[in-house]
Short mmCIF file of C-alpha atoms and ligand atoms in Angstrom, two decimals:
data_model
loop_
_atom_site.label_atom_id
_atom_site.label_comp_id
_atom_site.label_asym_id
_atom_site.label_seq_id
_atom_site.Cartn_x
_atom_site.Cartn_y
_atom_site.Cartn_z
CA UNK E 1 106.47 134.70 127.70
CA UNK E 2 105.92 135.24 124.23
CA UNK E 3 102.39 135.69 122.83
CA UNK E 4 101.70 133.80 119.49
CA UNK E 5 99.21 136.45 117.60
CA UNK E 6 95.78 135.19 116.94
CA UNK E 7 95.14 133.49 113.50
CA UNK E 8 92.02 136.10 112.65
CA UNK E 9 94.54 138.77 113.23
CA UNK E 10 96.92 137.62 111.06
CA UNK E 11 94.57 137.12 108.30
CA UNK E 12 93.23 140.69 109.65
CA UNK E 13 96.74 141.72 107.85
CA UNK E 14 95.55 140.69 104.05
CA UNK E 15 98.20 138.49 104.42
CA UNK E 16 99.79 137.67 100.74
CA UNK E 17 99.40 134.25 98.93
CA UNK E 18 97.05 132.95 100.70
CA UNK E 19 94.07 130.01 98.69
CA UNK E 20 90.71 131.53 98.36
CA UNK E 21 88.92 128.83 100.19
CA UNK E 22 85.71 128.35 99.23
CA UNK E 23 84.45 126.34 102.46
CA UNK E 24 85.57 128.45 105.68
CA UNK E 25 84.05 125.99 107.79
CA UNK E 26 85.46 123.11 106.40
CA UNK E 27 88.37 125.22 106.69
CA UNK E 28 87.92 125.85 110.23
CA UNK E 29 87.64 122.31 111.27
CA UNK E 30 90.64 121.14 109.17
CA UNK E 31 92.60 124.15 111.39
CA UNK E 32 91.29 122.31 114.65
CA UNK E 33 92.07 118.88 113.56
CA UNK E 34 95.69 119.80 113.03
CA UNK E 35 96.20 122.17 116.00
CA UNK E 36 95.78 118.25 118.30
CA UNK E 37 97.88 116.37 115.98
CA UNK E 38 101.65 115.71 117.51
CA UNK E 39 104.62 117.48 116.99
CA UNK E 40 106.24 116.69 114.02
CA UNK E 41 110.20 117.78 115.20
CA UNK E 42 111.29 118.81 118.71
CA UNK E 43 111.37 122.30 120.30
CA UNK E 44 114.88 121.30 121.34
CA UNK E 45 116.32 119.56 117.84
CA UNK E 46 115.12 123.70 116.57
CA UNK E 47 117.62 124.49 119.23
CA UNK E 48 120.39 122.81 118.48
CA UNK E 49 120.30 123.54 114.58
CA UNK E 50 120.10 127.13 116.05
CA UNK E 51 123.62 126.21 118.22
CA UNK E 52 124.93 125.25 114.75
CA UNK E 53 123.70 127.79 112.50
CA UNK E 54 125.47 130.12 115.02
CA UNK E 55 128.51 128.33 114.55
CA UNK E 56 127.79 128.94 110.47
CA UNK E 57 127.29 132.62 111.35
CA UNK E 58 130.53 132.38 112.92
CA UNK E 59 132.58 131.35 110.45
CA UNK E 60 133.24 128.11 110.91
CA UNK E 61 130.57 125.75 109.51
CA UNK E 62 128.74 125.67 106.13
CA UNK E 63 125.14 125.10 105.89
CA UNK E 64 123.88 122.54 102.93
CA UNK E 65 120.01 123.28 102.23
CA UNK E 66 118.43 121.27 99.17
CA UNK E 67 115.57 119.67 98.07
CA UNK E 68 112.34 120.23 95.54
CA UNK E 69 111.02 123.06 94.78
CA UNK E 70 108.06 121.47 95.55
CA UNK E 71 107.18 118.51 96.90
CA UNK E 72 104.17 116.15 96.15
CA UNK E 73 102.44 113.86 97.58
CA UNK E 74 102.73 111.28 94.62
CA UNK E 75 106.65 111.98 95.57
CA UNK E 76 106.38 110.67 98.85
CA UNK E 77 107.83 107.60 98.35
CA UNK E 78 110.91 105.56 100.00
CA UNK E 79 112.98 106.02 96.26
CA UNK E 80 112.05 110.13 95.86
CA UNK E 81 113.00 110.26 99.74
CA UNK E 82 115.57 108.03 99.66
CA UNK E 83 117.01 109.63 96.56
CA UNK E 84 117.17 113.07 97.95
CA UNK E 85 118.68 112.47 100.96
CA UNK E 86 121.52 110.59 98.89
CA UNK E 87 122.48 113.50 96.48
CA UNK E 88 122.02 115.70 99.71
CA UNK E 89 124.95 113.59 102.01
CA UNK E 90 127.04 113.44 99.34
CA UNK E 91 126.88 116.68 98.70
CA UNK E 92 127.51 117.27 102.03
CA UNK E 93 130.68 114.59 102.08
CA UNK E 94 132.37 116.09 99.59
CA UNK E 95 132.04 119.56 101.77
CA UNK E 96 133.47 118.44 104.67
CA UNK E 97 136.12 116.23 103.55
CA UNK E 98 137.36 118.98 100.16
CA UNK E 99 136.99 121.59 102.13
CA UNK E 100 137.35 120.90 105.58
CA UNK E 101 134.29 122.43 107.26
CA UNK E 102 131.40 120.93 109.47
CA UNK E 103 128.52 120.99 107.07
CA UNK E 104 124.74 121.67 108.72
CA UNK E 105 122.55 119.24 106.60
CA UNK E 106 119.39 120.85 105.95
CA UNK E 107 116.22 119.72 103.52
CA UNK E 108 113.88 121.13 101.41
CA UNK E 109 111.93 118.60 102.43
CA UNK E 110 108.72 117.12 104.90
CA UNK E 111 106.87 120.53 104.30
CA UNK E 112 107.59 122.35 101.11
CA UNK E 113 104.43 121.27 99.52
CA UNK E 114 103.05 125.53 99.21
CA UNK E 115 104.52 127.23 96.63
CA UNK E 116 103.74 131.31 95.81
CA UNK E 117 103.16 131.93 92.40
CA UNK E 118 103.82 135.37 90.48
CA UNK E 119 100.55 135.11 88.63
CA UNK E 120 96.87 133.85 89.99
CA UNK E 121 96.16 132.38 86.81
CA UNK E 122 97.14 130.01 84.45
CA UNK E 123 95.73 129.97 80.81
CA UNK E 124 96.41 127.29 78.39
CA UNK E 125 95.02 127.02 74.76
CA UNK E 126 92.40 130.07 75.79
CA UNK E 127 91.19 128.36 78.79
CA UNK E 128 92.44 129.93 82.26
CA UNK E 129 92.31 128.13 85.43
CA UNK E 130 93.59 129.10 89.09
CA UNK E 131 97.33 128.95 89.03
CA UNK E 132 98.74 125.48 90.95
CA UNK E 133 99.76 126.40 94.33
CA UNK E 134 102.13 123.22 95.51
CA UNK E 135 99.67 120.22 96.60
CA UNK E 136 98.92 121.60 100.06
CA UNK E 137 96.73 124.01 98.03
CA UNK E 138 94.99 122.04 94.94
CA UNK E 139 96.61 119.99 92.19
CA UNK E 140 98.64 120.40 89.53
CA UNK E 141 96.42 118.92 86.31
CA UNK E 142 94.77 121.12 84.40
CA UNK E 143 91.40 120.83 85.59
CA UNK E 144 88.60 122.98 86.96
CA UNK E 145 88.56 120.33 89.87
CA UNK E 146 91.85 119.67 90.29
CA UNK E 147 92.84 123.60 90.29
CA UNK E 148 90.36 124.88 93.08
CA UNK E 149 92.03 125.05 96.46
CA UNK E 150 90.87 122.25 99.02
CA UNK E 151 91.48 122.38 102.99
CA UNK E 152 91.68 119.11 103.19
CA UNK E 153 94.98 118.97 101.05
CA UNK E 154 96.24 120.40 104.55
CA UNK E 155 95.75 117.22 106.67
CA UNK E 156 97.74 115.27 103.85
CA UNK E 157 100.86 117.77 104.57
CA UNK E 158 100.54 116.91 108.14
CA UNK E 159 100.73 113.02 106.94
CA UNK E 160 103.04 113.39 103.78
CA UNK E 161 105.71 116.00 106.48
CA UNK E 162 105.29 113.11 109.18
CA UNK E 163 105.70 110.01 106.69
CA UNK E 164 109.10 111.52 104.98
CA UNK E 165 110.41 112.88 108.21
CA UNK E 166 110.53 109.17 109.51
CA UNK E 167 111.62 108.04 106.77
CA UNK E 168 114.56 110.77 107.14
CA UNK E 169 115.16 109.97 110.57
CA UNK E 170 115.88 106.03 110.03
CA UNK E 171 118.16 106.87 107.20
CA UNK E 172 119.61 109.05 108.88
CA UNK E 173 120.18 107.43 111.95
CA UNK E 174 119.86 103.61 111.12
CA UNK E 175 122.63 102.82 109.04
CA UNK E 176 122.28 104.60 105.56
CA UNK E 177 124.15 107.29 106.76
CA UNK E 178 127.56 106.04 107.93
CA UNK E 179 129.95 107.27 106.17
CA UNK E 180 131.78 103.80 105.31
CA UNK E 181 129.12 102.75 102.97
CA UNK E 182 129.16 105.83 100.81
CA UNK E 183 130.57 104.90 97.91
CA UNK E 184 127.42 102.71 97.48
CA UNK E 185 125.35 106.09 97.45
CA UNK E 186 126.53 106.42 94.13
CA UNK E 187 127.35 102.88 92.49
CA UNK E 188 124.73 103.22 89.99
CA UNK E 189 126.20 106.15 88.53
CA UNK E 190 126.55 106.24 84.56
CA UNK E 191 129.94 105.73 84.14
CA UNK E 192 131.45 109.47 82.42
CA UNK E 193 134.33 112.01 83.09
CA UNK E 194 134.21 114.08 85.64
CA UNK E 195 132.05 114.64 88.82
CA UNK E 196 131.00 110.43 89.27
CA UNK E 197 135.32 109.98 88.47
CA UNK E 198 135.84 112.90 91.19
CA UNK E 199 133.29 111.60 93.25
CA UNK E 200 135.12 107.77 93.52
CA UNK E 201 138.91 108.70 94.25
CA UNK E 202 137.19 111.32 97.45
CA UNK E 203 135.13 107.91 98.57
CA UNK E 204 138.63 105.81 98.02
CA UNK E 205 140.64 108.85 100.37
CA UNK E 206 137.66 108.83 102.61
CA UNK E 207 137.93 105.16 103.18
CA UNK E 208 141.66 105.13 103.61
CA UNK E 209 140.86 108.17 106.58
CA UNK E 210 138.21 105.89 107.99
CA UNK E 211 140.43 103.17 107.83
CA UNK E 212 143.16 104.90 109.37
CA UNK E 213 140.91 106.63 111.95
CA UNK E 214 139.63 102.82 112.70
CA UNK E 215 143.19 101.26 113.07
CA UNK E 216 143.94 103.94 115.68
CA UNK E 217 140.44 102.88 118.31
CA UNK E 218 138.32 106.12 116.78
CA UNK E 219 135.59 104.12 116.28
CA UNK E 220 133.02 107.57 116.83
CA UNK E 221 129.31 106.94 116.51
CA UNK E 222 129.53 110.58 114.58
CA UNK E 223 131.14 108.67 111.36
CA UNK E 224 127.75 106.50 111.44
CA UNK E 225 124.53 108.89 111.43
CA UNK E 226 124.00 112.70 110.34
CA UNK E 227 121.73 115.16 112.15
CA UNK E 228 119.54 116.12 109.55
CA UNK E 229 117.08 118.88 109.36
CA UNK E 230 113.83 119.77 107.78
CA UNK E 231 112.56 123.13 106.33
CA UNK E 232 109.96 124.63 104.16
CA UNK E 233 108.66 128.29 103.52
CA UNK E 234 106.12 128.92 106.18
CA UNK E 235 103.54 130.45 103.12
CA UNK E 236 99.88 128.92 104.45
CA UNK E 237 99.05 130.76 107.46
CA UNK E 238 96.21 128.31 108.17
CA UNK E 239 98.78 125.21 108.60
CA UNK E 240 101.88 127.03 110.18
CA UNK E 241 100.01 128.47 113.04
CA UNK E 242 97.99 125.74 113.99
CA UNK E 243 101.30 124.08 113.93
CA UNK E 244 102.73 126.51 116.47
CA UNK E 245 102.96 125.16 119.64
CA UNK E 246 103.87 126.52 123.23
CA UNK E 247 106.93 124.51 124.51
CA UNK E 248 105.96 123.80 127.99
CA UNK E 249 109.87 124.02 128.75
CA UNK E 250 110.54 127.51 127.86
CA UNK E 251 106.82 128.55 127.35
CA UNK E 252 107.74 130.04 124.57
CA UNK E 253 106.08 129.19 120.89
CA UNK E 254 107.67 126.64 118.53
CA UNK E 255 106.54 125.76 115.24
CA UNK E 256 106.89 121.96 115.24
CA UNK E 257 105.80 121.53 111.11
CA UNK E 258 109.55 121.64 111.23
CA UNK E 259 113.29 123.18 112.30
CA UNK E 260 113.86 125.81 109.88
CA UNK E 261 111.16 127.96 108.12
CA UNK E 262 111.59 130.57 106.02
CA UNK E 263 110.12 133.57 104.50
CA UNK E 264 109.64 133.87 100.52
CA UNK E 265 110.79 137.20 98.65
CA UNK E 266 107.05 137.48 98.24
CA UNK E 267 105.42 137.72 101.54
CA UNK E 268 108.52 139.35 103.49
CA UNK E 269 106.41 142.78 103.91
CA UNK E 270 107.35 144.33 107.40
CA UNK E 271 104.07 144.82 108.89
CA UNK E 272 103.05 141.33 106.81
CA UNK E 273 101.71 138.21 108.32
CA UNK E 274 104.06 136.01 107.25
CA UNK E 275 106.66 138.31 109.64
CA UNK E 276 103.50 138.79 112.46
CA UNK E 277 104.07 135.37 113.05
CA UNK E 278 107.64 134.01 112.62
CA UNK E 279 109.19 136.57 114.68
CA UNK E 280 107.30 135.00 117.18
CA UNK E 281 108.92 131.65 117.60
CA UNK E 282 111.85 130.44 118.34
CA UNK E 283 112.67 128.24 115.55
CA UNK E 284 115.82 129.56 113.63
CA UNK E 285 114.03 131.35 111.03
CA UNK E 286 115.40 132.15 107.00
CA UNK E 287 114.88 134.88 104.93
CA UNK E 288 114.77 135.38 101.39
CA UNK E 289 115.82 138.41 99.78
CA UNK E 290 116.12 139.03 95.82
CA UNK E 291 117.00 141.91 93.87
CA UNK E 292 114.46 144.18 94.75
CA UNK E 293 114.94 144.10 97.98
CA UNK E 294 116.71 147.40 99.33
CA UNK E 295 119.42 147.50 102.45
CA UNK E 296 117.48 149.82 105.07
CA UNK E 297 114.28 147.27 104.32
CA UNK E 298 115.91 144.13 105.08
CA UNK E 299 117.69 145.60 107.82
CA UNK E 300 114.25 146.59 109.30
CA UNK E 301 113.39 142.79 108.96
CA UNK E 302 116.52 142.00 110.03
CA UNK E 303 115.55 143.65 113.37
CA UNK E 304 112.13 142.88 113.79
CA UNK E 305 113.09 138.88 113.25
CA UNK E 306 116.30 138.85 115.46
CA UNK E 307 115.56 141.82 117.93
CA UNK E 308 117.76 139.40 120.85
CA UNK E 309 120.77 139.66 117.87
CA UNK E 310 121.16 135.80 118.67
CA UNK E 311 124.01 134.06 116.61
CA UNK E 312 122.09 131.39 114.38
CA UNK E 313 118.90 132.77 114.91
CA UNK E 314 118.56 133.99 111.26
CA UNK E 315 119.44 133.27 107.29
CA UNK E 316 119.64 135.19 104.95
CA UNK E 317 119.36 133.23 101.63
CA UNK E 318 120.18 135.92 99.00
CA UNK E 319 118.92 134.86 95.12
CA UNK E 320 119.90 137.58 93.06
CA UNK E 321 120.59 136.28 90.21
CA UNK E 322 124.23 136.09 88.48
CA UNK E 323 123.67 139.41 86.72
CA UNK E 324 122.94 141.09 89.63
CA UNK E 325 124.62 139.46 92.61
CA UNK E 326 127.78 141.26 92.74
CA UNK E 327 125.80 144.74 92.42
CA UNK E 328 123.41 143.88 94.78
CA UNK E 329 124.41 142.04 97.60
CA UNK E 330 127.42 143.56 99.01
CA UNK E 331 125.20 146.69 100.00
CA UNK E 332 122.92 143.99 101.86
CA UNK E 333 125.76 142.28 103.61
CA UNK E 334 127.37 145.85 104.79
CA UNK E 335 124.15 147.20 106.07
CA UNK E 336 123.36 143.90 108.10
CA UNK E 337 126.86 143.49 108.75
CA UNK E 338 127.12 146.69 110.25
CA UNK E 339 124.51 146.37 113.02
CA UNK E 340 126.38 143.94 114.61
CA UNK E 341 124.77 141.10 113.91
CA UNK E 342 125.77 137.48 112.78
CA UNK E 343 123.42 136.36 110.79
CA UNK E 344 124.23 132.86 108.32
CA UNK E 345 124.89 134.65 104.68
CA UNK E 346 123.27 131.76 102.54
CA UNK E 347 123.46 132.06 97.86
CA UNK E 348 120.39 130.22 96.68
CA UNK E 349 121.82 130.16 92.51
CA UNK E 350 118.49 128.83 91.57
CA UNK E 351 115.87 131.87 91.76
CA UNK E 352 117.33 134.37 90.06
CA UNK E 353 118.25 132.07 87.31
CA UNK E 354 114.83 131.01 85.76
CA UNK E 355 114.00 131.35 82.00
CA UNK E 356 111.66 130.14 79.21
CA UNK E 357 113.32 128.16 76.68
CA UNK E 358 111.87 128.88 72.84
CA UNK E 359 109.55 125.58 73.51
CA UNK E 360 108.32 126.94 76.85
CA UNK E 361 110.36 124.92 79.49
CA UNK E 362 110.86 126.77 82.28
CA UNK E 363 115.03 126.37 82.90
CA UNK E 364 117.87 127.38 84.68
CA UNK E 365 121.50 127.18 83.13
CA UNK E 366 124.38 125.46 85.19
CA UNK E 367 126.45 128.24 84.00
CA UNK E 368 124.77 130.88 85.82
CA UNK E 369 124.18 128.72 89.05
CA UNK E 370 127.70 128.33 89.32
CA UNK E 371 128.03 131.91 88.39
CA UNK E 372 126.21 133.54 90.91
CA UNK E 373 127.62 130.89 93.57
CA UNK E 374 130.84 132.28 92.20
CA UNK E 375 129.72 135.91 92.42
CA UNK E 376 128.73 134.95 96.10
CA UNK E 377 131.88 133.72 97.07
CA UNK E 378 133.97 136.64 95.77
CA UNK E 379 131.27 139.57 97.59
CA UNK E 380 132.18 137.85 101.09
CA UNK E 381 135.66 137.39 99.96
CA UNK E 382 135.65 141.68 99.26
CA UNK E 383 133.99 141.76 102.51
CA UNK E 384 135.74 139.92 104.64
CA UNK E 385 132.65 138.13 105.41
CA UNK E 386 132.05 134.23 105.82
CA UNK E 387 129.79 132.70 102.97
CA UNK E 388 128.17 130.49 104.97
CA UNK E 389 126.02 127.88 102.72
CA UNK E 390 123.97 126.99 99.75
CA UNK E 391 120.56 126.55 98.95
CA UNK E 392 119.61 124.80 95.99
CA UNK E 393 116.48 122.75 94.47
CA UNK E 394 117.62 119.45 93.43
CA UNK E 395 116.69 115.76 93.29
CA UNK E 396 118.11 112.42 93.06
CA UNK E 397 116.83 111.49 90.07
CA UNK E 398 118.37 111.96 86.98
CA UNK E 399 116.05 114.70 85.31
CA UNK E 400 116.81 116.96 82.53
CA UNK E 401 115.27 119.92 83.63
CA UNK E 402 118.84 122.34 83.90
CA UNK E 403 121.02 122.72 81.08
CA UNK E 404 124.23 122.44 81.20
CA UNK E 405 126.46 120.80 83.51
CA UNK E 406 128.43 117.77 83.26
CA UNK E 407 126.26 115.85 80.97
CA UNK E 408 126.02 119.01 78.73
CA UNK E 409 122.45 118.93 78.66
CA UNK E 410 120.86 120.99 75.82
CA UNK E 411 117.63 122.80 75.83
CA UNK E 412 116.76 119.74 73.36
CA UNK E 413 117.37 117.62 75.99
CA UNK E 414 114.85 118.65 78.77
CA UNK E 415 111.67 116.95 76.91
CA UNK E 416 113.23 113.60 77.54
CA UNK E 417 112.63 113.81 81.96
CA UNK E 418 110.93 116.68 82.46
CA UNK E 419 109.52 115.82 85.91
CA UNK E 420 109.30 119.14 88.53
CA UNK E 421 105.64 120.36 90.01
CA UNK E 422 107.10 123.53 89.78
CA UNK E 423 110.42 125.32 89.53
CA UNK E 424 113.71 123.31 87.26
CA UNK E 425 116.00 121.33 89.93
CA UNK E 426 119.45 120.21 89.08
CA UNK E 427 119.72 116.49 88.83
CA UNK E 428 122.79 114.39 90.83
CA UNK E 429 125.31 114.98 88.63
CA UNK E 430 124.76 118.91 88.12
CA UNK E 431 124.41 118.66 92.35
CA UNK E 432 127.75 116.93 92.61
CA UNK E 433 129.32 119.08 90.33
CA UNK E 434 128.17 122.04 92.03
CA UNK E 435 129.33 120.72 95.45
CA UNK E 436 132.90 120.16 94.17
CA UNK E 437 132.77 123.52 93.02
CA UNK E 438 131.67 124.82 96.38
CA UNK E 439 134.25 122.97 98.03
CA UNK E 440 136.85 124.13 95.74
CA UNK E 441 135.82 128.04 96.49
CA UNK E 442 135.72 126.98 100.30
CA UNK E 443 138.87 124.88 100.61
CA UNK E 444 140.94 128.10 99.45
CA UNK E 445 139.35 130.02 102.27
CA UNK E 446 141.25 130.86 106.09
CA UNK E 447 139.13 128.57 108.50
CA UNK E 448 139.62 127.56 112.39
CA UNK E 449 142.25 125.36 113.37
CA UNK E 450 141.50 121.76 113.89
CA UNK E 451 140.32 121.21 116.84
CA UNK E 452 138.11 124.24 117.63
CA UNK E 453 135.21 122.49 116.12
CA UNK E 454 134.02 120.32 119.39
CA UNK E 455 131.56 122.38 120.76
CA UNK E 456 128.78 121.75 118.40
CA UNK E 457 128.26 118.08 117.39
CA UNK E 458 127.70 118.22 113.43
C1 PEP S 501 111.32 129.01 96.46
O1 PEP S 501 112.26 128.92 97.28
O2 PEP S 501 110.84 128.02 95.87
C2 PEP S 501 110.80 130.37 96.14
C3 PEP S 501 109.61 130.56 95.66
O3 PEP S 501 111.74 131.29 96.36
P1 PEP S 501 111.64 132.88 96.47
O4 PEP S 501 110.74 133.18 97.64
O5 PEP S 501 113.05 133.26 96.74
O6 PEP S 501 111.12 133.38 95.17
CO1 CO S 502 111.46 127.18 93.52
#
């Protein structure tokens, strides 16, 4: 059996990121409140993403991981969700069908509400305030009040995680998802060149395939709801291990605050908490690594999260940045690469990418997110190693916080909806675009012959 380290003992470890709570007792109890509350995903739905990460890992499935940067709680509403989850399937469509490849949906989504920040503080106009931490810590106006970090913001995680996971699980599984209604996904699309034009002839071929399929007696349940599945960066120590849980079927520990965490470029230090406690469970478990990141360290993490070497068990999701992604990351690949493992290589073009416009918008440029993407692809493609997914913050709505991109948005353009808690997302059309490009880079790759994909049920 496993042993799940103590909580004091990880905060024993000066653990990185972490609120300065004022009230520890309040604190305390909010910790023993949510260690009783259910399971919000199953130890064996973490199990079977694992089966198909492994099959990613492998070589023959791509993983698709989007959503916020951060989620709030104002956000949690059946349009934001809704929304989301659209620009995510069809994203995910227009993988499968352009390039031919299971795709493992994955969200951004029913957790990410902590978010580490490079500075402590914030200071506008002289005053400076405690820097916004994602909702699960304080809130975002600028307020003494709003800024100072409340345990109770905790419990409304728990509720927020539950209340869009259910959400996610009847659209998922009750109808929005099948695969002959998805040109309605998009019908409300401002009519322009390009990605929404793209995006109608693949629903007209994908129709004609149904159709086809249909006429022939393949009626599958598999063209009418998507396993989908939820992740966040495991950053608050208090909340992810009082959401560990012993599975009583494999007494092992499972975090259950959802399938996939990760661990941010900020708190992946060795002999860190954050790393105390995820190599613990059994969850498939990401990784972030940017720039300054060095081969022999992430091959140490490499080995202290996946000491088993278990296909699936980990992701790496690389954000260099497009300057530096074909210096850096072919080292990276060929040191993990070379211990035998098969770990999921995963580009995340976002956070490497971020800049201050003149009038203080925080941006990212299409250009460089399909750049490094790009860059991505061709490392592997040197390598001879599978580039096995995305990960990307994004939303359904159409914002203007990326420039660039089909609509040619200007840095003039991102007053007019300017709407992210934290980092810039790309809107639908920028996502769409970007998954046609990803397809495009994919369909020219060598993949398995039809038919070697039934094992795992995508
Ligand atoms: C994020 O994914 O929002 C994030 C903060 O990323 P990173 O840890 O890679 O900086
Ligand atoms: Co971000």
């Amino acid at each position: 059996m496993t042993t799940l380290p103590p909580l004091s003992s990880l905060h024993a470890l000066g653990p990185a990121q972490q609120p300065a709570y004022e009230d520890k007792e309040r604190l305390a109890d909010v910790v023993e409140k949510l260690r009783r509350l259910p399971p919000l995903v199953f130890a064996g739905e973490c199990d079977d993403l694992r089966l198909k990460l492994a099959e990613a890992a492998a070589g023959r499935a791509f993983i698709l991981q989007g959503g916020d940067c951060a989620e709030t709680f104002d956000g949690v509403t059946a349009a934001s969700i809704g929304g989301r989850l659209r620009v995510l399937l069809s994203m995910a469509v227009v993988l499968t069908y352009a390039a031919q490849v299971p795709v493992v949906k994955i969200g951004r989504m029913a957790g990410q509400f902590a978010k580490p920040r490079s500075s402590m503080t914030e200071t506008r106009d002289g005053l400076t305030l405690p820097a916004y931490r994602g909702d699960a810590v304080n809130g975002l106006e600028f307020t003494l009040q709003a800024r100072q970090p409340d345990p109770d913001r905790l419990l409304r995680v728990y509720n927020a995680s539950a209340a869009t996971l259910n959400l996610v699980r009847a659209f998922t599984k009750g109808g929005f998802a099948d695969l002959r209604s998805m040109h309605s996904w998009n019908n409300d699309f401002v009519r322009q060149a390009g990605v929404s034009v793209r995006y109608e002839q693949l629903t007209a071929e994908i129709d004609r395939a149904l159709a086809f399929m249909m006429a022939c007696g393949v009626g599958d349940q598999s063209f009418k709801t998507v396993d989908f599945y939820a992740s966040h960066e495991a950053l608050l120590l208090d909340y992810e291990h009082a959401l560990t849980r012993i599975d009583s079927r494999t007494d092992t520990p499972y975090n259950v605050g959802g399938h996939l965490l990760w661990i941010g470029d900020r708190t992946r230090q060795l002999s860190g908490a954050h790393v105390a406690l995820l190599r613990q469970l059994r969850n498939p478990i990401g990784l972030k690594v940017g720039p300054s990141a060095d081969p022999g360290e992430v091959v140490d993490l490499v080995e202290a999260l996946d000491p088993t070497r278990e296909p699936g068990r980990l992701t790496i999701i690389a954000r260099m940045g497009a300057k530096q992604v074909r210096a850096k990351l072919p080292a990276i690949i060929e040191s993990v690469e070379s211990s035998g493992r098969q770990v999921c290589w995963v580009c995340d073009p976002m956070h490497g990418n971020t800049f201050a416009t003149s009038t203080g918008y925080k941006t990212r440029s299409f250009t460089d997110v399909t750049a490094e993407v790009a860059g991505f692809f061709d490392v592997h493609a040197n390598l001879g190693t599978w580039p096995a997914g995305i990960h990307v913050e994004l939303t359904g709505d159409d914002v203007t916080e990326c420039v660039g991109g089909v609509g040619e948005l200007r840095e003039e353009d991102l007053a007019s909806r300017y709407e992210t808690a934290c980092d810039p997302r790309l809107n639908r059309a920028q996502s769409l675009e970007l998954a046609f490009m990803v397809a495009d880079r994919l369909s020219t790759l060598e993949r398995p012959a039809i038919g070697s994909y039934d094992v795992v049920d995508f």
